[in-house]
Amino acid sequence: MQDRARDAQFKTALHGKNSTSKTGFVAAISKNADAQKAAVAEYFKHWDNKRPSTETEDDKKTRLDEYATLTKHYYNLVTDFYEYGWGTSFHFSRFYKGEGFRQSIARHEHYLALKMGLTAGMKVLDVGCGVGGPAQEICRFTDCNITGLNNNDYQVERANHYANNLGLADKLNFVKGDFMQMDFEPETFDAVYAIEATVHAPVLDGVYGEIYKVLKPGGTFGVYEWVMTDKYDESIPLHREVCYGIEIGDGIPKMYKTEVAEQALKNVGFEIVHQEDLAARNDDVPWYYPLSPEFKYCRSIGDLVTIFRTSWLGRQVTMKAVGLLEKLHLAPAGSQKVTEALEEAAVNLVLGAKVRLFTPMMLFIAKKPL
């Protein structure tokens, strides 16, 4: 069970009483040293001195059993780095030639809303809402009312802060909660969506079952799911190394294959009306280009700055800068370790994409029967 008072106290200890006064890189290096040390220890205990060749079944079980704490501390550690590099929408997207980074991110969110049939006045749940970037965009695109669910107090506070600043507080509300144990009454929402968030669930049947429960009959669930593709074979060392690198750098207790997600939706009662791996469309501009040094796709100075930060070169600069600040005691201990984990994730995300082992945008649109 969650200890919400303790979580709130830890958020204040880590980020300060006003955790919305700083953002991005400055916020990342301004965390309380003792609280940062505790968060680093709690997260990396699942990964330290382990690799796919040495991890045990008990190691895997512990990550699944402690998914909530693992995910919570992951986002305590990385949220500011995400905002620094990516903005307020923590997800990938497809790109068209000549399309800017922010435009692509927004279009990816619009496409999900369109496929789900979201319209004005609908009551919608965003599962794993991050700091609220997608909810802001989808709200403005459709004029629906969105509740965001998140297990990380820091992200909830930031999401509500951004919504208020944008004048959307009457349409958006972000609340603390565990998506494996939702507090909402059954049949509360007209629609539910999740954007690259339910991958943090220990068992997909569990989170999909909770979504099914709070969705009204006839309602729609739309999800961009992170999965390993049908080509993935855990018995092949390279495959498992790629998967493990994604898990350790992205706070994931266990990655599952596409077929597992599809079956989980059916197991809890959903009828799948559309499914497609959008990463398999062979776009001229690959979805992972922000993680690679392919600056030729940048369409503006803003794009260039963003892609530099997220590219291999930019990540190296960030790691070295954080490491130096840590040595000078200007950044809390463990900060460089966090950037190294993010780097391992980025390298394996790109490799996994290039050899078609991984997709971050397996789209499912599912209906709850009347």
mmCIF file of C-alpha atoms in Angstrom:
data_model
loop_
_atom_site.group_PDB
_atom_site.id
_atom_site.type_symbol
_atom_site.label_atom_id
_atom_site.label_comp_id
_atom_site.label_asym_id
_atom_site.label_seq_id
_atom_site.Cartn_x
_atom_site.Cartn_y
_atom_site.Cartn_z
ATOM 1 C CA MET A 1 0.000 0.000 0.000
ATOM 2 C CA GLN A 2 1.107 3.575 -0.616
ATOM 3 C CA ASP A 3 2.314 5.796 2.219
ATOM 4 C CA ARG A 4 1.230 9.073 0.670
ATOM 5 C CA ALA A 5 2.284 11.257 3.588
ATOM 6 C CA ARG A 6 5.788 9.790 3.453
ATOM 7 C CA ASP A 7 5.951 10.236 -0.329
ATOM 8 C CA ALA A 8 4.925 13.883 0.003
ATOM 9 C CA GLN A 9 7.530 14.471 2.699
ATOM 10 C CA PHE A 10 10.217 12.893 0.532
ATOM 11 C CA LYS A 11 9.233 15.097 -2.417
ATOM 12 C CA THR A 12 9.652 18.186 -0.237
ATOM 13 C CA ALA A 13 12.967 16.925 1.139
ATOM 14 C CA LEU A 14 14.321 16.211 -2.341
ATOM 15 C CA HIS A 15 13.058 19.219 -4.278
ATOM 16 C CA GLY A 16 12.297 21.809 -1.596
ATOM 17 C CA LYS A 17 9.034 23.364 -0.487
ATOM 18 C CA ASN A 18 8.573 25.169 -3.796
ATOM 19 C CA SER A 19 9.381 22.481 -6.324
ATOM 20 C CA THR A 20 8.058 24.548 -9.230
ATOM 21 C CA SER A 21 10.502 27.451 -8.884
ATOM 22 C CA LYS A 22 13.254 25.707 -10.868
ATOM 23 C CA THR A 23 13.191 23.526 -13.936
ATOM 24 C CA GLY A 24 15.414 21.519 -16.249
ATOM 25 C CA PHE A 25 19.164 21.321 -15.677
ATOM 26 C CA VAL A 26 19.168 23.809 -12.783
ATOM 27 C CA ALA A 27 16.528 21.796 -10.929
ATOM 28 C CA ALA A 28 18.396 18.553 -11.671
ATOM 29 C CA ILE A 29 21.555 19.720 -9.880
ATOM 30 C CA SER A 30 19.721 21.506 -7.052
ATOM 31 C CA LYS A 31 18.264 18.501 -5.256
ATOM 32 C CA ASN A 32 18.912 17.930 -1.560
ATOM 33 C CA ALA A 33 22.050 15.803 -1.221
ATOM 34 C CA ASP A 34 20.747 13.412 1.444
ATOM 35 C CA ALA A 35 17.413 12.842 -0.290
ATOM 36 C CA GLN A 36 19.162 12.366 -3.639
ATOM 37 C CA LYS A 37 21.456 9.781 -2.062
ATOM 38 C CA ALA A 38 18.426 7.886 -0.730
ATOM 39 C CA ALA A 39 16.646 7.983 -4.097
ATOM 40 C CA VAL A 40 19.757 6.791 -5.953
ATOM 41 C CA ALA A 41 20.220 3.936 -3.483
ATOM 42 C CA GLU A 42 16.579 2.854 -3.698
ATOM 43 C CA TYR A 43 16.551 2.867 -7.478
ATOM 44 C CA PHE A 44 19.952 1.411 -8.314
ATOM 45 C CA LYS A 45 19.755 -1.395 -5.762
ATOM 46 C CA HIS A 46 17.798 -3.201 -8.471
ATOM 47 C CA TRP A 47 20.630 -2.848 -11.007
ATOM 48 C CA ASP A 48 23.999 -2.448 -9.263
ATOM 49 C CA ASN A 49 26.483 -5.256 -9.949
ATOM 50 C CA LYS A 50 23.985 -7.011 -12.201
ATOM 51 C CA ARG A 51 23.779 -7.713 -15.920
ATOM 52 C CA PRO A 52 21.543 -10.072 -17.910
ATOM 53 C CA SER A 53 24.143 -12.818 -17.576
ATOM 54 C CA THR A 54 24.246 -12.520 -13.775
ATOM 55 C CA GLU A 55 20.764 -11.464 -12.696
ATOM 56 C CA THR A 56 18.716 -14.110 -10.905
ATOM 57 C CA GLU A 57 15.037 -14.941 -10.938
ATOM 58 C CA ASP A 58 14.855 -13.355 -7.473
ATOM 59 C CA ASP A 59 16.299 -10.133 -8.923
ATOM 60 C CA LYS A 60 13.584 -10.088 -11.567
ATOM 61 C CA LYS A 61 10.854 -10.862 -9.022
ATOM 62 C CA THR A 62 12.026 -8.093 -6.692
ATOM 63 C CA ARG A 63 11.786 -5.515 -9.479
ATOM 64 C CA LEU A 64 8.246 -6.645 -10.225
ATOM 65 C CA ASP A 65 7.229 -6.700 -6.553
ATOM 66 C CA GLU A 66 8.681 -3.225 -5.947
ATOM 67 C CA TYR A 67 7.495 -1.650 -9.213
ATOM 68 C CA ALA A 68 5.839 1.315 -7.469
ATOM 69 C CA THR A 69 8.923 2.342 -5.498
ATOM 70 C CA LEU A 70 11.204 1.656 -8.460
ATOM 71 C CA THR A 71 9.144 3.855 -10.788
ATOM 72 C CA LYS A 72 8.597 6.566 -8.196
ATOM 73 C CA HIS A 73 12.304 7.002 -7.516
ATOM 74 C CA TYR A 74 13.165 6.755 -11.190
ATOM 75 C CA TYR A 75 11.083 9.845 -11.876
ATOM 76 C CA ASN A 76 12.378 11.559 -8.741
ATOM 77 C CA LEU A 77 15.804 11.250 -10.358
ATOM 78 C CA VAL A 78 15.125 11.877 -14.052
ATOM 79 C CA THR A 79 12.158 14.254 -14.396
ATOM 80 C CA ASP A 80 14.315 17.374 -14.512
ATOM 81 C CA PHE A 81 16.678 15.816 -17.067
ATOM 82 C CA TYR A 82 13.638 14.862 -19.178
ATOM 83 C CA GLU A 83 12.278 18.404 -19.092
ATOM 84 C CA TYR A 84 15.728 19.795 -19.894
ATOM 85 C CA GLY A 85 16.120 17.592 -22.947
ATOM 86 C CA TRP A 86 12.588 16.875 -24.116
ATOM 87 C CA GLY A 87 10.105 19.430 -22.772
ATOM 88 C CA THR A 88 6.913 18.517 -20.911
ATOM 89 C CA SER A 89 5.780 15.628 -23.135
ATOM 90 C CA PHE A 90 7.898 12.605 -22.252
ATOM 91 C CA HIS A 91 7.328 10.460 -25.315
ATOM 92 C CA PHE A 92 8.563 9.712 -28.809
ATOM 93 C CA SER A 93 6.736 10.452 -32.054
ATOM 94 C CA ARG A 94 6.832 9.928 -35.789
ATOM 95 C CA PHE A 95 8.319 12.684 -37.961
ATOM 96 C CA TYR A 96 7.475 14.001 -41.396
ATOM 97 C CA LYS A 97 10.072 15.686 -43.597
ATOM 98 C CA GLY A 98 10.131 19.387 -42.828
ATOM 99 C CA GLU A 99 8.296 18.937 -39.526
ATOM 100 C CA GLY A 100 9.645 20.531 -36.353
ATOM 101 C CA PHE A 101 10.208 18.589 -33.136
ATOM 102 C CA ARG A 102 7.423 20.244 -31.104
ATOM 103 C CA GLN A 103 5.037 19.965 -34.035
ATOM 104 C CA SER A 104 5.694 16.235 -34.282
ATOM 105 C CA ILE A 105 5.176 15.680 -30.566
ATOM 106 C CA ALA A 106 1.844 17.529 -30.678
ATOM 107 C CA ARG A 107 0.696 15.686 -33.821
ATOM 108 C CA HIS A 108 1.419 12.342 -32.157
ATOM 109 C CA GLU A 109 -0.869 13.363 -29.289
ATOM 110 C CA HIS A 110 -3.528 14.672 -31.682
ATOM 111 C CA TYR A 111 -3.443 11.406 -33.623
ATOM 112 C CA LEU A 112 -4.181 9.381 -30.493
ATOM 113 C CA ALA A 113 -7.065 11.694 -29.586
ATOM 114 C CA LEU A 114 -8.432 11.409 -33.133
ATOM 115 C CA LYS A 115 -8.235 7.604 -33.210
ATOM 116 C CA MET A 116 -10.013 7.484 -29.841
ATOM 117 C CA GLY A 117 -12.758 9.874 -30.936
ATOM 118 C CA LEU A 118 -12.239 12.319 -28.075
ATOM 119 C CA THR A 119 -14.647 15.268 -28.195
ATOM 120 C CA ALA A 120 -15.583 18.331 -26.175
ATOM 121 C CA GLY A 121 -16.937 17.714 -22.690
ATOM 122 C CA MET A 122 -15.807 14.101 -22.407
ATOM 123 C CA LYS A 123 -14.400 12.993 -19.058
ATOM 124 C CA VAL A 124 -10.996 11.463 -19.810
ATOM 125 C CA LEU A 125 -8.288 9.788 -17.717
ATOM 126 C CA ASP A 126 -4.584 10.130 -18.564
ATOM 127 C CA VAL A 127 -2.797 7.152 -16.984
ATOM 128 C CA GLY A 128 0.808 7.953 -16.106
ATOM 129 C CA CYS A 129 0.461 11.612 -17.049
ATOM 130 C CA GLY A 130 4.026 12.809 -16.380
ATOM 131 C CA VAL A 131 4.163 16.587 -15.919
ATOM 132 C CA GLY A 132 1.051 17.027 -18.034
ATOM 133 C CA GLY A 133 2.331 17.995 -21.482
ATOM 134 C CA PRO A 134 0.126 15.553 -23.456
ATOM 135 C CA ALA A 135 -2.941 16.364 -21.347
ATOM 136 C CA GLN A 136 -2.474 20.078 -22.050
ATOM 137 C CA GLU A 137 -2.261 19.480 -25.790
ATOM 138 C CA ILE A 138 -5.124 16.980 -25.990
ATOM 139 C CA CYS A 139 -7.323 19.224 -23.858
ATOM 140 C CA ARG A 140 -6.747 22.183 -26.171
ATOM 141 C CA PHE A 141 -7.157 19.990 -29.260
ATOM 142 C CA THR A 142 -10.474 18.394 -28.209
ATOM 143 C CA ASP A 143 -11.811 20.587 -25.366
ATOM 144 C CA CYS A 144 -12.296 17.486 -23.215
ATOM 145 C CA ASN A 145 -11.814 17.387 -19.438
ATOM 146 C CA ILE A 146 -8.797 15.377 -18.313
ATOM 147 C CA THR A 147 -7.750 13.896 -15.000
ATOM 148 C CA GLY A 148 -4.097 12.869 -14.887
ATOM 149 C CA LEU A 149 -3.010 9.970 -12.673
ATOM 150 C CA ASN A 150 0.584 9.781 -11.483
ATOM 151 C CA ASN A 151 2.460 7.988 -8.706
ATOM 152 C CA ASN A 152 5.139 10.678 -8.396
ATOM 153 C CA ASP A 153 4.319 13.680 -6.181
ATOM 154 C CA TYR A 154 6.866 15.931 -7.869
ATOM 155 C CA GLN A 155 5.376 15.391 -11.314
ATOM 156 C CA VAL A 156 1.821 15.860 -10.009
ATOM 157 C CA GLU A 157 2.764 19.214 -8.471
ATOM 158 C CA ARG A 158 4.512 20.371 -11.632
ATOM 159 C CA ALA A 159 1.604 19.243 -13.853
ATOM 160 C CA ASN A 160 -0.945 21.208 -11.814
ATOM 161 C CA HIS A 161 1.400 24.213 -11.793
ATOM 162 C CA TYR A 162 1.699 24.197 -15.590
ATOM 163 C CA ALA A 163 -2.056 23.754 -16.051
ATOM 164 C CA ASN A 164 -2.718 26.745 -13.811
ATOM 165 C CA ASN A 165 -0.172 28.905 -15.638
ATOM 166 C CA LEU A 166 -1.772 28.028 -18.980
ATOM 167 C CA GLY A 167 -5.268 28.863 -17.754
ATOM 168 C CA LEU A 168 -6.385 25.228 -18.017
ATOM 169 C CA ALA A 169 -6.997 24.468 -14.339
ATOM 170 C CA ASP A 170 -10.753 24.233 -14.951
ATOM 171 C CA LYS A 171 -10.209 21.503 -17.557
ATOM 172 C CA LEU A 172 -7.188 19.641 -16.170
ATOM 173 C CA ASN A 173 -6.613 18.034 -12.781
ATOM 174 C CA PHE A 174 -3.648 15.880 -11.790
ATOM 175 C CA VAL A 175 -3.818 13.509 -8.851
ATOM 176 C CA LYS A 176 -1.574 11.086 -6.988
ATOM 177 C CA GLY A 177 -2.314 7.392 -7.411
ATOM 178 C CA ASP A 178 -1.085 3.938 -8.358
ATOM 179 C CA PHE A 179 -2.402 2.714 -11.699
ATOM 180 C CA MET A 180 -2.418 -0.839 -10.367
ATOM 181 C CA GLN A 181 -4.783 0.210 -7.550
ATOM 182 C CA MET A 182 -6.925 3.093 -8.802
ATOM 183 C CA ASP A 183 -9.060 4.990 -6.305
ATOM 184 C CA PHE A 184 -11.688 6.113 -8.823
ATOM 185 C CA GLU A 185 -15.200 4.731 -8.717
ATOM 186 C CA PRO A 186 -15.999 2.104 -11.367
ATOM 187 C CA GLU A 187 -17.301 3.412 -14.708
ATOM 188 C CA THR A 188 -16.152 6.987 -14.058
ATOM 189 C CA PHE A 189 -14.544 7.942 -17.379
ATOM 190 C CA ASP A 190 -15.777 8.203 -20.967
ATOM 191 C CA ALA A 191 -12.290 7.433 -22.263
ATOM 192 C CA VAL A 192 -8.832 6.552 -20.961
ATOM 193 C CA TYR A 193 -5.458 6.914 -22.618
ATOM 194 C CA ALA A 194 -1.847 6.118 -21.722
ATOM 195 C CA ILE A 195 1.202 7.390 -23.598
ATOM 196 C CA GLU A 196 4.319 5.266 -23.038
ATOM 197 C CA ALA A 197 3.430 4.878 -19.347
ATOM 198 C CA THR A 198 1.869 1.476 -18.703
ATOM 199 C CA VAL A 199 5.232 -0.128 -19.543
ATOM 200 C CA HIS A 200 6.051 0.582 -15.883
ATOM 201 C CA ALA A 201 3.398 -1.925 -14.768
ATOM 202 C CA PRO A 202 4.679 -5.226 -13.394
ATOM 203 C CA VAL A 203 1.850 -7.095 -15.141
ATOM 204 C CA LEU A 204 -0.080 -5.577 -18.036
ATOM 205 C CA ASP A 205 -3.254 -7.449 -17.145
ATOM 206 C CA GLY A 206 -3.229 -5.572 -13.840
ATOM 207 C CA VAL A 207 -3.088 -2.028 -15.180
ATOM 208 C CA TYR A 208 -5.373 -2.807 -18.132
ATOM 209 C CA GLY A 209 -7.840 -4.377 -15.702
ATOM 210 C CA GLU A 210 -7.898 -1.213 -13.582
ATOM 211 C CA ILE A 211 -8.438 0.892 -16.702
ATOM 212 C CA TYR A 212 -11.280 -1.399 -17.779
ATOM 213 C CA LYS A 213 -12.866 -1.013 -14.344
ATOM 214 C CA VAL A 214 -12.937 2.810 -14.315
ATOM 215 C CA LEU A 215 -14.050 3.092 -17.961
ATOM 216 C CA LYS A 216 -17.739 3.411 -18.771
ATOM 217 C CA PRO A 217 -19.344 0.683 -20.905
ATOM 218 C CA GLY A 218 -18.824 1.573 -24.549
ATOM 219 C CA GLY A 219 -15.832 3.707 -23.614
ATOM 220 C CA THR A 220 -12.495 3.738 -25.411
ATOM 221 C CA PHE A 221 -8.977 3.023 -24.217
ATOM 222 C CA GLY A 222 -6.073 4.203 -26.371
ATOM 223 C CA VAL A 223 -2.433 3.438 -25.634
ATOM 224 C CA TYR A 224 1.007 3.928 -27.134
ATOM 225 C CA GLU A 225 2.723 0.916 -25.580
ATOM 226 C CA TRP A 226 6.438 0.209 -25.234
ATOM 227 C CA VAL A 227 6.994 -3.418 -26.241
ATOM 228 C CA MET A 228 9.614 -5.748 -27.603
ATOM 229 C CA THR A 229 8.605 -6.882 -31.078
ATOM 230 C CA ASP A 230 7.971 -10.410 -32.292
ATOM 231 C CA LYS A 231 11.626 -10.569 -33.381
ATOM 232 C CA TYR A 232 12.773 -10.403 -29.763
ATOM 233 C CA ASP A 233 14.185 -13.637 -28.348
ATOM 234 C CA GLU A 234 15.272 -13.442 -24.717
ATOM 235 C CA SER A 235 17.568 -16.456 -25.169
ATOM 236 C CA ILE A 236 19.779 -14.459 -27.553
ATOM 237 C CA PRO A 237 22.356 -12.518 -25.460
ATOM 238 C CA LEU A 238 22.330 -9.398 -27.676
ATOM 239 C CA HIS A 239 18.546 -9.221 -27.536
ATOM 240 C CA ARG A 240 18.504 -9.472 -23.762
ATOM 241 C CA GLU A 241 21.292 -6.872 -23.433
ATOM 242 C CA VAL A 242 19.248 -4.410 -25.503
ATOM 243 C CA CYS A 243 16.121 -5.072 -23.461
ATOM 244 C CA TYR A 244 18.024 -4.842 -20.165
ATOM 245 C CA GLY A 245 19.608 -1.527 -21.184
ATOM 246 C CA ILE A 246 16.151 -0.106 -21.854
ATOM 247 C CA GLU A 247 14.860 -1.413 -18.539
ATOM 248 C CA ILE A 248 17.692 -0.038 -16.390
ATOM 249 C CA GLY A 249 17.713 3.383 -18.045
ATOM 250 C CA ASP A 250 13.950 3.856 -18.157
ATOM 251 C CA GLY A 251 12.790 2.507 -14.795
ATOM 252 C CA ILE A 252 10.993 -0.531 -16.204
ATOM 253 C CA PRO A 253 10.591 -3.650 -14.049
ATOM 254 C CA LYS A 254 10.123 -5.894 -17.114
ATOM 255 C CA MET A 255 9.624 -5.324 -20.824
ATOM 256 C CA TYR A 256 7.023 -7.490 -22.551
ATOM 257 C CA LYS A 257 6.443 -8.476 -26.172
ATOM 258 C CA THR A 258 3.628 -7.174 -28.358
ATOM 259 C CA GLU A 259 1.700 -10.416 -28.068
ATOM 260 C CA VAL A 260 1.638 -10.103 -24.265
ATOM 261 C CA ALA A 261 0.081 -6.634 -24.425
ATOM 262 C CA GLU A 262 -2.462 -7.745 -27.003
ATOM 263 C CA GLN A 263 -3.474 -10.767 -24.965
ATOM 264 C CA ALA A 264 -3.641 -8.748 -21.741
ATOM 265 C CA LEU A 265 -6.172 -6.372 -23.290
ATOM 266 C CA LYS A 266 -8.316 -9.308 -24.343
ATOM 267 C CA ASN A 267 -7.909 -11.047 -20.993
ATOM 268 C CA VAL A 268 -9.511 -8.174 -19.074
ATOM 269 C CA GLY A 269 -12.420 -7.859 -21.511
ATOM 270 C CA PHE A 270 -11.408 -5.236 -24.084
ATOM 271 C CA GLU A 271 -12.279 -5.546 -27.768
ATOM 272 C CA ILE A 272 -9.341 -4.327 -29.851
ATOM 273 C CA VAL A 273 -10.636 -2.253 -32.754
ATOM 274 C CA HIS A 274 -7.279 -1.058 -34.086
ATOM 275 C CA GLN A 275 -3.638 -1.979 -33.554
ATOM 276 C CA GLU A 276 -0.513 -0.912 -35.389
ATOM 277 C CA ASP A 277 3.175 -0.475 -34.719
ATOM 278 C CA LEU A 278 3.619 3.101 -35.919
ATOM 279 C CA ALA A 279 7.396 2.694 -35.755
ATOM 280 C CA ALA A 280 7.163 0.086 -38.536
ATOM 281 C CA ARG A 281 5.949 2.547 -41.170
ATOM 282 C CA ASN A 282 9.501 3.088 -42.486
ATOM 283 C CA ASP A 283 9.275 6.861 -42.301
ATOM 284 C CA ASP A 284 11.964 8.876 -44.068
ATOM 285 C CA VAL A 285 12.774 10.495 -40.718
ATOM 286 C CA PRO A 286 13.184 7.805 -38.007
ATOM 287 C CA TRP A 287 11.359 8.269 -34.721
ATOM 288 C CA TYR A 288 14.635 7.912 -32.811
ATOM 289 C CA TYR A 289 16.450 10.714 -34.629
ATOM 290 C CA PRO A 290 16.399 13.014 -31.535
ATOM 291 C CA LEU A 291 18.643 10.447 -29.806
ATOM 292 C CA SER A 292 21.070 10.309 -32.729
ATOM 293 C CA PRO A 293 23.381 12.988 -34.186
ATOM 294 C CA GLU A 294 21.243 13.483 -37.307
ATOM 295 C CA PHE A 295 20.998 17.261 -37.133
ATOM 296 C CA LYS A 296 20.020 17.417 -40.824
ATOM 297 C CA TYR A 297 16.400 16.878 -39.802
ATOM 298 C CA CYS A 298 16.258 19.973 -37.571
ATOM 299 C CA ARG A 299 13.897 22.638 -38.910
ATOM 300 C CA SER A 300 14.631 25.573 -36.580
ATOM 301 C CA ILE A 301 17.053 26.960 -34.018
ATOM 302 C CA GLY A 302 14.734 25.575 -31.327
ATOM 303 C CA ASP A 303 14.941 22.126 -32.917
ATOM 304 C CA LEU A 304 18.725 22.378 -33.070
ATOM 305 C CA VAL A 305 18.953 23.186 -29.360
ATOM 306 C CA THR A 306 16.576 20.382 -28.410
ATOM 307 C CA ILE A 307 18.199 17.769 -30.624
ATOM 308 C CA PHE A 308 21.677 18.762 -29.476
ATOM 309 C CA ARG A 309 20.625 18.130 -25.866
ATOM 310 C CA THR A 310 19.110 14.730 -26.667
ATOM 311 C CA SER A 311 21.755 13.586 -29.183
ATOM 312 C CA TRP A 312 24.777 11.434 -28.338
ATOM 313 C CA LEU A 313 27.051 14.484 -28.348
ATOM 314 C CA GLY A 314 24.718 16.529 -26.184
ATOM 315 C CA ARG A 315 24.295 13.665 -23.733
ATOM 316 C CA GLN A 316 28.079 13.356 -23.424
ATOM 317 C CA VAL A 317 28.340 17.082 -22.664
ATOM 318 C CA THR A 318 25.590 16.786 -20.046
ATOM 319 C CA MET A 319 27.227 13.759 -18.410
ATOM 320 C CA LYS A 320 30.630 15.450 -18.231
ATOM 321 C CA ALA A 321 29.142 18.688 -16.920
ATOM 322 C CA VAL A 322 27.134 16.893 -14.260
ATOM 323 C CA GLY A 323 30.170 14.817 -13.299
ATOM 324 C CA LEU A 324 32.299 17.929 -12.907
ATOM 325 C CA LEU A 325 29.655 19.713 -10.843
ATOM 326 C CA GLU A 326 29.343 16.617 -8.668
ATOM 327 C CA LYS A 327 33.094 16.570 -8.034
ATOM 328 C CA LEU A 328 32.947 20.251 -7.107
ATOM 329 C CA HIS A 329 30.030 19.483 -4.743
ATOM 330 C CA LEU A 330 27.782 21.759 -6.795
ATOM 331 C CA ALA A 331 25.527 18.860 -7.744
ATOM 332 C CA PRO A 332 24.369 16.105 -5.359
ATOM 333 C CA ALA A 333 26.198 12.780 -5.337
ATOM 334 C CA GLY A 334 24.709 10.245 -7.727
ATOM 335 C CA SER A 335 23.750 12.794 -10.396
ATOM 336 C CA GLN A 336 26.285 11.468 -12.888
ATOM 337 C CA LYS A 337 25.157 7.909 -12.224
ATOM 338 C CA VAL A 338 21.650 8.947 -13.265
ATOM 339 C CA THR A 339 22.898 10.465 -16.536
ATOM 340 C CA GLU A 340 24.907 7.308 -17.247
ATOM 341 C CA ALA A 341 21.761 5.189 -16.860
ATOM 342 C CA LEU A 342 19.890 7.525 -19.211
ATOM 343 C CA GLU A 343 22.744 7.162 -21.694
ATOM 344 C CA GLU A 344 22.547 3.366 -21.539
ATOM 345 C CA ALA A 345 18.824 3.612 -22.236
ATOM 346 C CA ALA A 346 19.324 5.942 -25.209
ATOM 347 C CA VAL A 347 21.980 3.739 -26.808
ATOM 348 C CA ASN A 348 19.820 0.635 -26.498
ATOM 349 C CA LEU A 349 16.640 2.371 -27.619
ATOM 350 C CA VAL A 350 18.361 3.319 -30.868
ATOM 351 C CA LEU A 351 19.960 -0.083 -31.305
ATOM 352 C CA GLY A 352 16.689 -1.834 -30.500
ATOM 353 C CA ALA A 353 14.903 0.309 -33.076
ATOM 354 C CA LYS A 354 17.477 -0.234 -35.810
ATOM 355 C CA VAL A 355 17.313 -4.026 -35.497
ATOM 356 C CA ARG A 356 13.508 -3.934 -35.016
ATOM 357 C CA LEU A 357 13.527 -5.455 -31.542
ATOM 358 C CA PHE A 358 11.717 -2.563 -29.846
ATOM 359 C CA THR A 359 8.955 -0.051 -30.493
ATOM 360 C CA PRO A 360 7.730 2.800 -28.277
ATOM 361 C CA MET A 361 4.545 3.278 -30.265
ATOM 362 C CA MET A 362 2.576 0.086 -30.510
ATOM 363 C CA LEU A 363 -0.846 1.655 -30.842
ATOM 364 C CA PHE A 364 -3.896 -0.137 -29.465
ATOM 365 C CA ILE A 365 -7.414 1.302 -29.598
ATOM 366 C CA ALA A 366 -9.758 -0.846 -27.542
ATOM 367 C CA LYS A 367 -13.415 -0.692 -26.562
ATOM 368 C CA LYS A 368 -15.179 -1.745 -23.371
ATOM 369 C CA PRO A 369 -18.298 -3.598 -24.530
ATOM 370 C CA LEU A 370 -21.693 -2.117 -23.721
#
